[in-house]
Amino acid sequence: AIGLAYDGTGYKMHFGTASTTSSGISTAATIDRSGSVGIGTTGPDKLLEISSSSGSSVIRLTNTDSVVSSAESLGSIEWQSNDSSTPGGTGTQGVINVVDDNTYGNAYSMTFSTGNGGTLSEKMRITSGGNVGIGTDAPTNLLTINDPNANGSITDTIPSWWGLVIDRAYTTSSTAALALIGGTVATGSSGRLYLGNSDDVDNTYIDGGGNQL
């Protein structure tokens, strides 16, 4: 059923449904006088508001393709700009996408893309295995950061006694807790801080007691 009702400030259009022919009609969706749409609520505060008392407010995007190919999208959310005052200011400026990870359609990655000067490109990816890649679409570790300009950095801005803390839960006598190197990964005593090159030339070691070696 479709009805138009006045609520004291303006008219709202209500769309109602009934479970049986004898049961009463309940409002399923509402469009208020400002154009806001409410699903499960008759008083939407935003352009689109979905409400459910049972916690089932879910938006689902479905790909009906019965044979998903490699890198095929299951659906995406896009952010569009209409700012024509600046070159590259119009068009899609942000996308969250879910794409096939392999050729079997049973593993998927989530990608995050942003626009710059009219060019949209992927900036971060979470793979089906849970690896996070920043600047790479093929992260090989839990977190992989790749900067083609070799300026990648991690900055800790939390004001505290400690700065950036990397805590290695599993250590052995031949495994470093933290290694800052150029080249391949280095090893050292448990809890040792290592700074230098992979060729062991002009390197600095600090042991677990804070002593420079």
Short mmCIF file of C-alpha atoms in Angstrom, two decimals, residues 58-64 74-77 96-98:
data_model
loop_
_atom_site.label_atom_id
_atom_site.label_comp_id
_atom_site.label_asym_id
_atom_site.label_seq_id
_atom_site.Cartn_x
_atom_site.Cartn_y
_atom_site.Cartn_z
CA VAL A 58 22.58 -4.87 6.12
CA ILE A 59 23.32 -3.51 2.65
CA ARG A 60 24.11 -6.34 0.24
CA LEU A 61 25.73 -6.10 -3.19
CA THR A 62 25.30 -9.29 -5.23
CA ASN A 63 27.09 -10.39 -8.37
CA THR A 64 24.75 -12.80 -10.19
CA LEU A 74 31.45 -8.48 -6.75
CA GLY A 75 30.35 -4.87 -6.38
CA SER A 76 31.73 -1.56 -5.20
CA ILE A 77 30.88 1.67 -3.42
CA ILE A 96 35.86 0.45 -2.13
CA ASN A 97 35.72 -2.71 -4.22
CA VAL A 98 35.65 -6.47 -3.65
#
